[in-house]
Short mmCIF file of C-alpha atoms in Angstrom, two decimals:
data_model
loop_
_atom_site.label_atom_id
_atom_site.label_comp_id
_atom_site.label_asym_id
_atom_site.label_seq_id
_atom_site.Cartn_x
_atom_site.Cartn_y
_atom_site.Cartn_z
CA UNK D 1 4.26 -21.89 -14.07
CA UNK D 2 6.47 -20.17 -10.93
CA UNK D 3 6.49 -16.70 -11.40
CA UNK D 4 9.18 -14.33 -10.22
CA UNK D 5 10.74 -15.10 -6.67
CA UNK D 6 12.26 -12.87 -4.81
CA UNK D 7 13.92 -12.38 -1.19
CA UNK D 8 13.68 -11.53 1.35
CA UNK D 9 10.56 -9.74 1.29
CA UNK D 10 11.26 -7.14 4.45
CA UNK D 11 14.41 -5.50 5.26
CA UNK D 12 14.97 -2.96 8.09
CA UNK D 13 18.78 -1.84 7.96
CA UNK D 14 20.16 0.94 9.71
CA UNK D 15 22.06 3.90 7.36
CA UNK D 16 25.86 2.97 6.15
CA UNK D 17 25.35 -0.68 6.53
CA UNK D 18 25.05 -2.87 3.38
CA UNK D 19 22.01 -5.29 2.06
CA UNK D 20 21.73 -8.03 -0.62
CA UNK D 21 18.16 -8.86 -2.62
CA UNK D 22 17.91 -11.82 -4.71
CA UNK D 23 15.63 -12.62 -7.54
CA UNK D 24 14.61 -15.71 -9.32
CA UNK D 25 13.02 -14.84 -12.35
CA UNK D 26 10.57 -17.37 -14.61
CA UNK D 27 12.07 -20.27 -16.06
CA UNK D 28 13.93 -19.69 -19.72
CA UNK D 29 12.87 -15.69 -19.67
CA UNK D 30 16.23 -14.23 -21.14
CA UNK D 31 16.07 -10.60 -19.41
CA UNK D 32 15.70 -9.53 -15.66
CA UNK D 33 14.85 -6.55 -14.55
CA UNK D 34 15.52 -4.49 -11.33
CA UNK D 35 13.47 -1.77 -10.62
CA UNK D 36 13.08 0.58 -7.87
CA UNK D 37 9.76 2.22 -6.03
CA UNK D 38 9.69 4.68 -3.77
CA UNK D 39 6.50 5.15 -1.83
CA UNK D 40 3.84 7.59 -3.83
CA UNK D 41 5.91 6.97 -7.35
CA UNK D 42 6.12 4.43 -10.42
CA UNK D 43 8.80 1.90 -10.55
CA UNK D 44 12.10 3.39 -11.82
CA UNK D 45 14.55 1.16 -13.51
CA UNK D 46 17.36 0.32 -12.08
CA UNK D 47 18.99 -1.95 -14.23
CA UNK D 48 18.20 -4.59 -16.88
CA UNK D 49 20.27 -7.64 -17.91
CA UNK D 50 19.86 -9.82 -21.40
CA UNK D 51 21.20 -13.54 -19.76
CA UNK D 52 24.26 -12.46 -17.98
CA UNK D 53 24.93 -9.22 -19.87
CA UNK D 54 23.89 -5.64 -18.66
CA UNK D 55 21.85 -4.25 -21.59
CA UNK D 56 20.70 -0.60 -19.34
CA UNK D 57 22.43 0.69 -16.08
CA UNK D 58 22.10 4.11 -16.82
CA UNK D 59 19.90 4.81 -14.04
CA UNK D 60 21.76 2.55 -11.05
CA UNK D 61 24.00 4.76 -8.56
CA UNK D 62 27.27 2.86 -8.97
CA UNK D 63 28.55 4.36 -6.67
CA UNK D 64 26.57 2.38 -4.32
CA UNK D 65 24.57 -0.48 -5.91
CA UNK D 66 25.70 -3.09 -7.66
CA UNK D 67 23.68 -6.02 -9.42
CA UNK D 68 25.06 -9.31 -11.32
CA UNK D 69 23.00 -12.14 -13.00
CA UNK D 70 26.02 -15.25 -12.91
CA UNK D 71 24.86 -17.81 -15.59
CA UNK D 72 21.90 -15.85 -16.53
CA UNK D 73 19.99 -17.26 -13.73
CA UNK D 74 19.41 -15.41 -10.78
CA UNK D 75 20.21 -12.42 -9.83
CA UNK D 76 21.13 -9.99 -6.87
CA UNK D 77 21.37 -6.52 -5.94
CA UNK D 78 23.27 -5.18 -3.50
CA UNK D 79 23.05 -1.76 -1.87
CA UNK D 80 26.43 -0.55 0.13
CA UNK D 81 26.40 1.61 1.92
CA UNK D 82 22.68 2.10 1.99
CA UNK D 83 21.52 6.19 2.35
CA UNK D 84 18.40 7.05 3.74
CA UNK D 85 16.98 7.58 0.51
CA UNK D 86 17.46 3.92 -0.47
CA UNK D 87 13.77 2.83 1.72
CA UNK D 88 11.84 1.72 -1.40
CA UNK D 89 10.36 -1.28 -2.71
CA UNK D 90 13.03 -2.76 -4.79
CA UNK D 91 10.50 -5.42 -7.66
CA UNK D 92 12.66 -7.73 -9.96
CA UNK D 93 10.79 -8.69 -13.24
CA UNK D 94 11.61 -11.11 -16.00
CA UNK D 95 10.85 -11.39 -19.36
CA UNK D 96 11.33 -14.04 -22.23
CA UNK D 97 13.01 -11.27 -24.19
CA UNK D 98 13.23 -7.37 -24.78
CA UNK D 99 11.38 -5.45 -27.16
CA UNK D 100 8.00 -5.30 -25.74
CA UNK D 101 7.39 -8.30 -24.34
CA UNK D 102 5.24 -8.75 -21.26
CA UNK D 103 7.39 -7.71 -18.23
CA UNK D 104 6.58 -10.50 -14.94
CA UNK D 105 7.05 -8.87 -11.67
CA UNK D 106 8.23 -10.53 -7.94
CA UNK D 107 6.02 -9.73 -5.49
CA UNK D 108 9.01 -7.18 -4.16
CA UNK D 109 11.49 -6.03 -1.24
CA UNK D 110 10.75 -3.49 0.53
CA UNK D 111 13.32 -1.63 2.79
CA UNK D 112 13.54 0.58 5.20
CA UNK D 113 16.72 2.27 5.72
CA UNK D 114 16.74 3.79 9.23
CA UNK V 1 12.76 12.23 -22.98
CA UNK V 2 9.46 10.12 -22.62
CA UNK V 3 7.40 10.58 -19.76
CA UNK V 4 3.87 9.22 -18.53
CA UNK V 5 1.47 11.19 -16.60
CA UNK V 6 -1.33 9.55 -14.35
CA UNK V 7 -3.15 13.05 -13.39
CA UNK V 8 -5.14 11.73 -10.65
CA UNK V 9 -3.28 10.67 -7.34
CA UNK V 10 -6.21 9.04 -5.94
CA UNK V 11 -9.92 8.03 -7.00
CA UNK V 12 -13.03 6.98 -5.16
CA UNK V 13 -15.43 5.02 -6.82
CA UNK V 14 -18.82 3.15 -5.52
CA UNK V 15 -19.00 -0.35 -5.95
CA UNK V 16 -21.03 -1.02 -9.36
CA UNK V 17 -20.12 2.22 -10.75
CA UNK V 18 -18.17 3.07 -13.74
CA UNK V 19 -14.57 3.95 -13.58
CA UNK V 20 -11.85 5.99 -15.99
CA UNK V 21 -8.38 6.56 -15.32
CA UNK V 22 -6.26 8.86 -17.38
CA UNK V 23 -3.28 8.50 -18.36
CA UNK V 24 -0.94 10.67 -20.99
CA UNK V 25 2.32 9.93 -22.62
CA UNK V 26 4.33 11.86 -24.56
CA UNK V 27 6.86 9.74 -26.46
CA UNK V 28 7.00 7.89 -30.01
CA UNK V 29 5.48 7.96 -33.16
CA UNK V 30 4.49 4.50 -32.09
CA UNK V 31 3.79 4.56 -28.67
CA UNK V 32 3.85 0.81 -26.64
CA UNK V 33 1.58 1.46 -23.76
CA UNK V 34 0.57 -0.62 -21.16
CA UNK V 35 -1.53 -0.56 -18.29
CA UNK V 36 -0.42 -2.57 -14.74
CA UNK V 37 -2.03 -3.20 -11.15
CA UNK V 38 -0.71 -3.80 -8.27
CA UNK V 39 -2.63 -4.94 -5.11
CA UNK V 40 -1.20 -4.16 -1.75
CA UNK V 41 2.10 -6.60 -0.85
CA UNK V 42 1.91 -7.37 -4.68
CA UNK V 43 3.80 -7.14 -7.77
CA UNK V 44 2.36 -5.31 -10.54
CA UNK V 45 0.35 -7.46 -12.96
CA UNK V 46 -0.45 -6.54 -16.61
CA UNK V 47 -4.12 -5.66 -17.66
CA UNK V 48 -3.39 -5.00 -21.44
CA UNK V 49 -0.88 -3.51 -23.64
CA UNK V 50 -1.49 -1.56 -26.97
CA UNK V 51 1.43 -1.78 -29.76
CA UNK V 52 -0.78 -1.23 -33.14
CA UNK V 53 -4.05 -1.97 -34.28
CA UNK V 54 -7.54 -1.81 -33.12
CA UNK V 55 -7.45 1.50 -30.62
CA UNK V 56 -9.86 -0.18 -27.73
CA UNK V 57 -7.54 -2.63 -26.34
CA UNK V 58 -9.31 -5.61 -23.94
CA UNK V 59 -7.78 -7.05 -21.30
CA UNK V 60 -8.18 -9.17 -18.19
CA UNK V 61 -10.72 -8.64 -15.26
CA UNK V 62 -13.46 -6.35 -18.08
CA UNK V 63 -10.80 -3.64 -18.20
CA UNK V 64 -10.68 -2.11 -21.93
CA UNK V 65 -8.50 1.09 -22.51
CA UNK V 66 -8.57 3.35 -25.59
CA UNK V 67 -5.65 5.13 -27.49
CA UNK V 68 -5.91 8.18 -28.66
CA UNK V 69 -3.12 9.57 -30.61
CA UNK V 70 -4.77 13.07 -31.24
CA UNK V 71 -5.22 13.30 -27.11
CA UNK V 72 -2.17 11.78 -26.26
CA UNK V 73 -3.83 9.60 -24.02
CA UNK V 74 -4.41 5.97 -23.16
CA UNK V 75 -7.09 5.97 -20.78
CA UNK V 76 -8.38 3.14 -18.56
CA UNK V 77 -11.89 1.57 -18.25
CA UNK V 78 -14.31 -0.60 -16.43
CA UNK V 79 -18.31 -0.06 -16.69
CA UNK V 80 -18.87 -1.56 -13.26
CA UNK V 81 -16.42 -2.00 -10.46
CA UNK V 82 -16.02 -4.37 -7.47
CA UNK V 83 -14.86 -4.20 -4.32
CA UNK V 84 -11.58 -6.61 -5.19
CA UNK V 85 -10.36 -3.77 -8.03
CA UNK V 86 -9.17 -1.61 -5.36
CA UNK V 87 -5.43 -0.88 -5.95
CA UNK V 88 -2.71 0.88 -7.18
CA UNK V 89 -2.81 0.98 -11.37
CA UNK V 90 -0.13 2.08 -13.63
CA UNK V 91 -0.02 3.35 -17.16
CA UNK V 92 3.19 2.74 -18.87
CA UNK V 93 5.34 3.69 -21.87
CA UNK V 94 7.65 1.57 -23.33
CA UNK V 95 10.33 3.54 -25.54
CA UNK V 96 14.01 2.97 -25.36
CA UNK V 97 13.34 -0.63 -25.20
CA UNK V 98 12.79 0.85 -21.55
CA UNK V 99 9.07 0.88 -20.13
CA UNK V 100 8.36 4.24 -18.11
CA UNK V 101 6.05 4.08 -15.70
CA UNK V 102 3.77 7.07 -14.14
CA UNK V 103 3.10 7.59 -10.61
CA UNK V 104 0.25 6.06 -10.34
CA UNK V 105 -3.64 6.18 -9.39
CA UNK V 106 -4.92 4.44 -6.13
CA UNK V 107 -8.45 3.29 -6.62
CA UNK V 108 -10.65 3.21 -3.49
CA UNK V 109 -14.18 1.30 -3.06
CA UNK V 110 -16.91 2.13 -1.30
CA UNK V 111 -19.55 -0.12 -0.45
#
């Protein structure tokens, strides 16, 4: 079974400019995951979808990150304009469904915002 | 609001040698708990999980954890330890339908 894909894997980007991370999660899991990790913490999430729907956003910054999931598929996040503050490792994870199921993580993205 | 605590930042443990890692959460009358590793350039991966039941929990690679609701704790285990465990490992609540993570305990090896 393919596990979570996601790209790219390494980002350098300098402050003010925008960035895009896609995520494939495991075939026929119903909810994806974005989740954010900045060096020396736990991942924090970001947002989670249930197929196409958002289900939890409350801890994205709107104001500059924005995530869809067209057809329940894939996924991508985008940061614009990207802060300093933004240099974490940014993990998608799937899962077949919500409540307690066992979360699959991508390997990650990590940026650095310059 | 839930919240997990991992009170040690970093451990050091000989290879062969026992190992416990603490973690506390503080959430739920019916706390989910998990415990994940992540290698370096790595997602996390999921050792075990506790939702109800028998306390010690097993998982993969001879971890075992044990919940404690009087303690609050959900602590981590492995009675001999080799060289390939060293890593980052995370306990975890989930609550909210939400899993919180805590910050984490990087495991070192010595020979």
């Amino acid at each position: 079974e393919a596990g979570v894909a996601q790209s790219p894997r390494y980002k350098i980007i300098e402050k003010r400019q925008s960035v895009a991370f896609w995520c494939n999660p495991i075939s026929g899991h119903a909810t994806l995951y974005w989740y954010q990790q900045i060096l020396g913490q736990g991942p924090k999430l970001l947002i989670q979808f249930q197929n196409n729907g958002v289900v939890d956003d409350s801890q994205l910054p709107k104001d500059r990150f924005s995530a869809e999931r067209l057809k329940g598929v894939d996924s991508t996040l985008k940061i614009q304009p990207a802060k300093l503050e933004d240099s974490a490792v940014y993990l998608c994870a799937s899962s077949l469904s919500t409540v307690g199921d066992e979360q699959y993580f991508g390997p990650g993205t990590r940026l650095t915002v310059t | 609001a839930q919240s997990v605590t991992q009170p040690d930042i970093h451990i050091t443990v000989s290879e062969g040698a026992s190992l416990e890692l603490r973690c506390n959460y503080s959430y739920g009358a019916t706390p989910y708990l998990f415990w994940y590793v992540q290698s370096p350039g790595q997602g996390l991966q999921l050792l075990l999980k506790y939702f109800s039941g028998d306390t010690l929990v097993q998982g993969i690679k001879g971890f075992e954890a044990e919940f404690k609701r009087s303690q609050s704790s959900f602590n981590l285990r492995k009675p001999s330890v080799h060289w390939s465990d060293a890593a980052e490992y995370f306990c975890a609540d989930f609550g909210n339908e939400k899993l919180t993570f805590g910050t984490g305990t990087r495991l070192t090896i010595i020979p």
